[in-house]
Coordinates of C-alpha atoms in Angstrom, one line a residue:
M1 CA 77.4 85.4 113.1
A2 CA 76.2 88.8 111.9
R3 CA 74.2 89.4 115.1
V4 CA 77.2 88.4 117.2
W5 CA 79.4 90.8 115.3
R6 CA 77.0 93.7 115.7
R7 CA 76.7 93.1 119.4
T8 CA 80.5 92.9 119.8
H9 CA 81.5 95.8 117.6
L10 CA 78.6 98.2 118.0
G11 CA 78.2 97.8 121.7
S12 CA 74.9 97.7 123.7
E13 CA 71.8 99.6 122.9
A14 CA 72.8 102.2 125.4
D15 CA 76.1 102.7 123.5
R16 CA 74.2 103.0 120.2
A17 CA 71.8 105.5 121.7
T18 CA 74.8 107.6 123.0
F19 CA 76.4 107.5 119.6
R20 CA 73.1 108.7 118.0
T21 CA 72.8 111.5 120.5
L22 CA 76.4 112.7 119.9
H23 CA 75.9 112.5 116.2
Q24 CA 72.8 114.7 116.3
A25 CA 74.6 117.1 118.5
S26 CA 77.5 117.3 116.1
L27 CA 75.1 118.0 113.2
A28 CA 73.4 120.9 115.1
S29 CA 76.6 122.4 116.4
P30 CA 78.0 124.1 113.2
A31 CA 74.8 126.1 112.7
L32 CA 74.5 127.1 116.4
R33 CA 78.2 128.3 116.4
E34 CA 77.1 131.0 113.9
G35 CA 74.8 132.5 116.6
L36 CA 71.0 132.5 117.0
T37 CA 69.5 133.7 113.8
A38 CA 66.6 132.5 111.6
S39 CA 69.0 130.8 109.3
S40 CA 71.1 129.0 111.9
A41 CA 67.9 128.0 113.9
E42 CA 66.4 126.6 110.7
R43 CA 69.4 124.4 110.1
A44 CA 69.7 123.2 113.7
V45 CA 66.1 122.7 114.8
R46 CA 65.5 119.3 113.2
H47 CA 68.6 117.8 114.8
L48 CA 67.6 119.2 118.2
R49 CA 64.2 117.6 117.8
A50 CA 65.9 114.3 117.0
L51 CA 67.8 114.6 120.2
L52 CA 64.6 115.0 122.2
G53 CA 62.3 112.8 120.2
T54 CA 59.3 115.1 120.4
P55 CA 56.5 115.6 117.9
A56 CA 57.5 119.3 117.5
L57 CA 60.2 121.6 118.6
A58 CA 60.8 125.4 118.2
L59 CA 63.8 127.7 118.6
T60 CA 62.9 131.3 119.3
D61 CA 64.6 134.6 120.1
T62 CA 63.2 136.8 122.8
A63 CA 60.1 137.8 120.8
D64 CA 59.0 135.2 118.2
C65 CA 59.6 131.8 116.6
L66 CA 62.8 131.5 114.5
A67 CA 62.3 127.9 113.4
W68 CA 59.8 125.1 113.9
D69 CA 60.3 121.5 113.2
G70 CA 57.6 118.7 113.2
G71 CA 53.9 118.8 112.9
S72 CA 51.2 121.1 114.6
S73 CA 52.9 124.2 113.4
H74 CA 49.7 126.2 114.0
H75 CA 50.9 126.3 117.7
A76 CA 53.7 128.6 116.6
A77 CA 51.3 131.5 116.9
Q78 CA 51.2 130.8 120.7
L79 CA 54.9 131.1 121.2
P80 CA 55.2 134.9 121.9
G81 CA 53.1 134.4 125.1
L82 CA 55.1 131.4 126.1
I83 CA 58.4 133.3 125.5
A84 CA 57.2 136.3 127.6
T85 CA 56.4 134.1 130.6
T86 CA 59.7 132.2 130.3
L87 CA 61.6 135.5 130.1
E88 CA 59.8 136.8 133.2
R89 CA 60.5 133.6 135.2
G90 CA 64.0 133.1 133.9
R91 CA 63.9 129.3 134.1
T92 CA 62.5 126.2 132.5
R93 CA 58.8 125.9 132.8
H94 CA 56.1 123.3 131.9
V95 CA 53.2 124.6 129.8
E96 CA 49.8 123.0 130.7
R97 CA 47.2 121.9 128.3
G98 CA 45.1 124.9 129.1
D99 CA 47.8 127.2 127.9
L100 CA 47.9 125.5 124.5
P101 CA 44.3 125.6 123.3
C102 CA 43.8 123.6 120.1
T103 CA 40.8 122.7 118.0
T104 CA 42.7 120.8 115.3
S105 CA 41.6 117.2 115.1
G106 CA 44.5 114.7 115.6
C107 CA 46.9 117.3 116.9
E108 CA 49.6 115.6 119.0
V109 CA 50.6 118.8 120.9
R110 CA 48.9 119.2 124.2
T111 CA 51.8 120.3 126.5
A112 CA 55.2 121.9 126.2
V113 CA 58.5 122.5 128.0
V114 CA 60.1 125.9 127.4
S115 CA 63.7 126.4 128.5
P116 CA 65.6 129.7 128.3
L117 CA 68.8 130.0 126.2
V118 CA 71.2 132.0 128.3
V119 CA 74.5 133.6 127.1
E120 CA 76.6 135.5 129.6
E121 CA 73.7 135.7 132.1
R122 CA 71.4 137.1 129.4
I123 CA 68.4 135.3 128.0
V124 CA 68.7 135.4 124.2
G125 CA 65.9 133.0 123.3
T126 CA 64.1 129.8 124.2
L127 CA 63.9 126.1 123.3
A128 CA 60.4 124.8 123.2
A129 CA 59.6 121.1 123.1
F130 CA 56.0 120.1 122.4
S131 CA 54.5 116.7 123.4
P132 CA 51.2 114.9 123.9
Y133 CA 51.6 114.6 127.6
P134 CA 54.0 115.9 130.3
T135 CA 56.9 113.8 131.7
A136 CA 59.6 114.6 134.1
G137 CA 62.1 113.0 131.7
L138 CA 61.2 115.4 128.9
A139 CA 61.5 118.4 131.2
R140 CA 64.9 117.4 132.3
A141 CA 66.1 116.5 128.8
T142 CA 64.8 119.8 127.4
D143 CA 66.6 121.7 130.1
E144 CA 69.9 119.8 129.4
V145 CA 69.6 120.4 125.6
A146 CA 68.9 124.1 126.2
T147 CA 72.0 124.3 128.4
W148 CA 74.1 122.7 125.6
V149 CA 72.6 125.0 123.0
S150 CA 73.4 128.0 125.3
G151 CA 77.0 126.8 125.4
Q152 CA 77.2 126.7 121.6
L153 CA 75.7 130.2 121.4
A154 CA 78.2 131.4 123.9
L155 CA 81.0 130.1 121.8
A156 CA 79.5 131.9 118.8
E157 CA 79.5 135.1 120.9
L158 CA 83.1 134.5 121.8
E159 CA 84.1 134.0 118.2
L160 CA 82.2 137.2 117.2
S161 CA 84.0 139.1 120.0
R162 CA 87.4 137.8 118.7
T163 CA 86.5 138.9 115.2
R164 CA 85.5 142.3 116.3
L165 CA 88.7 142.6 118.4
A166 CA 90.8 141.6 115.4
E167 CA 89.1 144.2 113.2
A168 CA 89.6 146.8 115.9
E169 CA 93.3 145.9 116.1
V170 CA 93.7 146.3 112.4
R171 CA 91.9 149.6 112.4
A172 CA 94.1 150.8 115.3
L173 CA 97.2 149.7 113.3
R174 CA 96.0 151.6 110.2
A175 CA 95.5 154.7 112.4
Q176 CA 99.0 154.2 113.9
I177 CA 100.7 153.8 110.5
S178 CA 99.1 156.6 108.6
P179 CA 100.4 159.7 110.4
H180 CA 104.0 158.3 110.2
F181 CA 103.7 157.6 106.5
V182 CA 101.1 159.7 104.6
Y183 CA 102.6 163.1 105.3
N184 CA 106.2 162.1 104.6
S185 CA 105.2 160.4 101.4
L186 CA 103.2 163.3 100.1
G187 CA 106.1 165.6 101.0
A188 CA 108.5 163.4 99.0
I189 CA 106.2 163.3 96.0
A190 CA 105.8 167.1 96.1
S191 CA 109.5 167.6 96.0
F192 CA 109.6 165.9 92.6
V193 CA 106.7 167.7 91.0
R194 CA 108.8 170.4 89.3
T195 CA 112.2 168.7 89.1
D196 CA 111.0 165.2 87.9
P197 CA 107.3 165.2 87.0
D198 CA 107.3 161.6 85.6
R199 CA 108.8 160.2 88.9
A200 CA 106.3 162.3 90.9
R201 CA 103.5 160.7 88.9
D202 CA 104.8 157.2 89.3
L203 CA 105.3 157.7 93.1
L204 CA 101.8 159.1 93.4
L205 CA 100.4 155.9 91.7
E206 CA 102.5 153.8 94.1
F207 CA 101.1 155.8 97.0
A208 CA 97.5 155.3 95.8
D209 CA 98.1 151.5 95.5
F210 CA 99.7 151.3 98.9
T211 CA 96.9 153.2 100.7
R212 CA 94.3 151.2 98.8
Y213 CA 95.8 148.0 100.1
S214 CA 96.3 149.3 103.6
F215 CA 92.8 150.6 104.0
R216 CA 90.9 147.8 102.3
R217 CA 87.8 146.5 104.0
H218 CA 87.7 142.8 103.1
G219 CA 89.5 139.9 104.6
D220 CA 91.4 139.2 107.7
F221 CA 94.2 137.5 105.7
T222 CA 96.2 138.1 102.6
T223 CA 98.9 136.2 100.8
L224 CA 102.5 136.8 101.6
A225 CA 102.9 137.9 97.9
E226 CA 100.3 140.7 98.4
E227 CA 101.8 141.8 101.6
L228 CA 105.3 142.0 100.1
R229 CA 104.0 143.8 97.1
S230 CA 102.6 146.5 99.4
I231 CA 105.9 146.6 101.3
E232 CA 107.7 147.1 98.0
R233 CA 105.5 150.2 97.3
Y234 CA 106.2 151.4 100.8
L235 CA 109.9 151.1 100.3
L236 CA 109.8 152.9 97.0
L237 CA 108.2 155.8 98.6
E238 CA 110.6 155.8 101.5
Q239 CA 113.6 155.6 99.2
A240 CA 112.2 158.6 97.4
R241 CA 112.5 160.5 100.7
F242 CA 115.8 159.1 102.0
G243 CA 117.6 158.5 98.7
E244 CA 120.8 156.5 99.0
R245 CA 120.6 156.6 102.8
L246 CA 118.1 153.7 102.6
Q247 CA 119.5 150.4 101.2
V248 CA 117.1 147.5 100.9
R249 CA 117.7 143.8 100.2
L250 CA 114.9 141.3 99.6
S251 CA 115.5 137.5 99.5
I252 CA 112.2 135.7 99.0
A253 CA 111.7 132.0 98.3
P254 CA 109.0 131.6 95.6
E255 CA 107.5 128.6 97.4
V256 CA 106.2 130.8 100.2
L257 CA 104.6 133.5 98.2
P258 CA 101.1 131.9 98.3
V259 CA 101.1 131.4 102.1
A260 CA 98.2 133.1 103.9
V261 CA 99.3 135.6 106.6
P262 CA 97.3 138.0 108.8
F263 CA 96.7 141.3 106.9
L264 CA 99.3 144.0 107.7
C265 CA 101.5 141.7 109.8
I266 CA 104.8 142.3 108.0
Q267 CA 104.5 145.9 106.8
P268 CA 104.6 147.4 110.4
L269 CA 107.8 145.5 111.0
V270 CA 109.4 146.9 107.9
E271 CA 108.3 150.4 108.9
N272 CA 110.0 150.0 112.3
A273 CA 113.1 148.7 110.6
V274 CA 113.2 151.8 108.3
R275 CA 112.7 154.2 111.0
H276 CA 115.1 152.6 113.5
G277 CA 117.5 151.5 110.8
L278 CA 118.1 155.2 109.8
A279 CA 117.8 156.8 113.2
G280 CA 121.1 158.1 114.5
V281 CA 123.0 156.6 111.5
S282 CA 125.2 159.2 109.6
G283 CA 125.7 157.0 106.5
A284 CA 123.4 154.5 104.8
G285 CA 121.0 152.3 106.7
H286 CA 120.4 148.7 105.5
V287 CA 117.1 146.8 105.8
T288 CA 117.0 143.1 104.8
I289 CA 113.7 141.2 104.3
T290 CA 114.0 137.4 104.0
A291 CA 111.2 134.8 103.5
L292 CA 112.3 131.1 103.7
D293 CA 110.6 127.8 103.2
R294 CA 111.0 125.7 106.4
D295 CA 109.1 122.4 105.9
H296 CA 105.5 123.1 107.1
E297 CA 106.3 126.7 108.1
C298 CA 107.3 129.9 106.5
L299 CA 110.0 131.9 108.2
I300 CA 110.1 135.7 107.6
E301 CA 112.9 137.9 109.0
V302 CA 113.0 141.7 108.9
E303 CA 116.5 143.0 109.9
D304 CA 118.1 146.5 110.1
D305 CA 121.6 147.5 111.1
G306 CA 120.5 150.6 113.1
V307 CA 121.2 151.6 116.6
G308 CA 119.4 148.6 118.1
E309 CA 117.1 148.8 121.2
D310 CA 117.0 148.0 124.8
P311 CA 115.5 144.4 125.2
E312 CA 113.4 145.6 128.1
K313 CA 111.8 148.3 125.9
V314 CA 111.1 145.7 123.3
R315 CA 109.3 143.5 125.9
R316 CA 107.2 146.5 126.8
A317 CA 106.3 147.1 123.2
L318 CA 105.3 143.5 122.7
A319 CA 103.1 143.9 125.8
G320 CA 101.3 146.8 124.0
D321 CA 102.8 149.8 125.9
A322 CA 101.2 152.7 124.0
E323 CA 103.8 155.2 125.3
L324 CA 106.5 153.6 123.2
D325 CA 107.3 154.7 119.6
S326 CA 107.0 151.3 118.0
V327 CA 104.6 151.0 115.1
G328 CA 102.3 148.1 115.8
L329 CA 104.9 145.6 117.3
G330 CA 102.5 144.5 120.1
N331 CA 99.5 144.6 117.8
V332 CA 101.2 142.3 115.3
D333 CA 102.4 139.9 118.0
A334 CA 98.9 139.7 119.6
R335 CA 97.3 139.0 116.2
L336 CA 99.8 136.3 115.3
R337 CA 99.3 134.6 118.7
A338 CA 95.5 134.8 118.4
T339 CA 95.6 133.3 114.9
Y340 CA 98.2 130.5 115.3
G341 CA 98.8 130.1 119.1
D342 CA 101.4 131.4 121.5
D343 CA 104.2 129.4 119.8
Y344 CA 103.9 131.8 116.8
G345 CA 104.5 135.2 118.5
L346 CA 107.2 137.5 117.3
V347 CA 110.8 136.9 118.2
V348 CA 112.9 140.0 118.5
E349 CA 116.7 139.9 118.6
T350 CA 118.3 143.3 119.5
A351 CA 120.7 145.1 121.7
P352 CA 122.0 148.7 121.8
G353 CA 124.3 149.3 118.9
A354 CA 123.7 145.9 117.4
G355 CA 120.7 146.5 115.1
T356 CA 117.4 144.6 115.3
K357 CA 116.0 141.4 113.8
V358 CA 112.4 140.5 114.0
V359 CA 111.5 136.9 113.2
V360 CA 108.0 135.8 112.1
R361 CA 107.0 132.1 111.8
V362 CA 103.7 131.1 110.3
P363 CA 102.4 127.7 109.3
K364 CA 101.8 127.2 105.6
F365 CA 98.4 125.7 106.4
A366 CA 96.2 126.5 109.4
A367 CA 92.6 125.9 110.2
G368 CA 90.4 128.9 109.4
V369 CA 93.3 130.8 107.7
S370 CA 92.9 131.5 104.0
A371 CA 93.6 134.6 101.9

């Protein structure tokens, strides 16, 4: 009965072989998705050897061996020459016995198949499978596995490019914010140095904390609590400059304070609200910041009662039009979409004379997002 159950539920031997292959590939994938390094190669190479079933297998860069698995490791010294020839030919090649001289008794390695690892039409390394004798099946299998490894390395390059792009976007946002804010804040602080030294000192400390947060170097994400704390410092400095002309209201649900959000994704929206909420207004301008708990999402709204904006101009700002005077609106929208998907872009409600409301939705929990 047990034999019948296994045949029925585990499939044929071909099915089980397919499962084993997929399992080994899944074990090698996480390391390869980190890129081709000595560390990642060391963690992936044994799973790749299990895929091919060869006595020995090596992963290399374009110069030397990064990781070897199996016996006959004395052949690793011959890899630089094999790599050079593979780079020159740019395709999978079979290595004859004469190219792998060996005097070690009992060594299983007599031939090899070396396949290039290609990322964006650029050879970044090789996969070398060593065996006692040549077979067409091993040559084809090595070429297929090398193609799969190349795909994993390409995904690693894409992820690295996305990370670099996100870092560049944050740097651009910092550069965009600082001219609007630093000079005005220092000017406001200077105005209190003689008339109210204690307040000038407190504001200077708030300014230092704000800039320390804004220009920090670690982490793509922060908690909503930290982002709001930085916004509070920003508003204190702006209120020192505008006085009673700037009225602020915050309504924050405690449940959403620990939610992870992209770094500097709310502060630029508040800066826009302050600038546009006071522009062209003779009396007081009001800015309201709300954060609500909505089941599996956090809903954040930044609203001002200023002069409003032409919706077409807002669309251009969200598209990243650099000619518009909008602090980071397109930048924030792009980073939210890149992090959570297109369903989580900014929603802007505005019209001339009607003020502006910007709505941000973020999931409370998302893969790869943590403060």
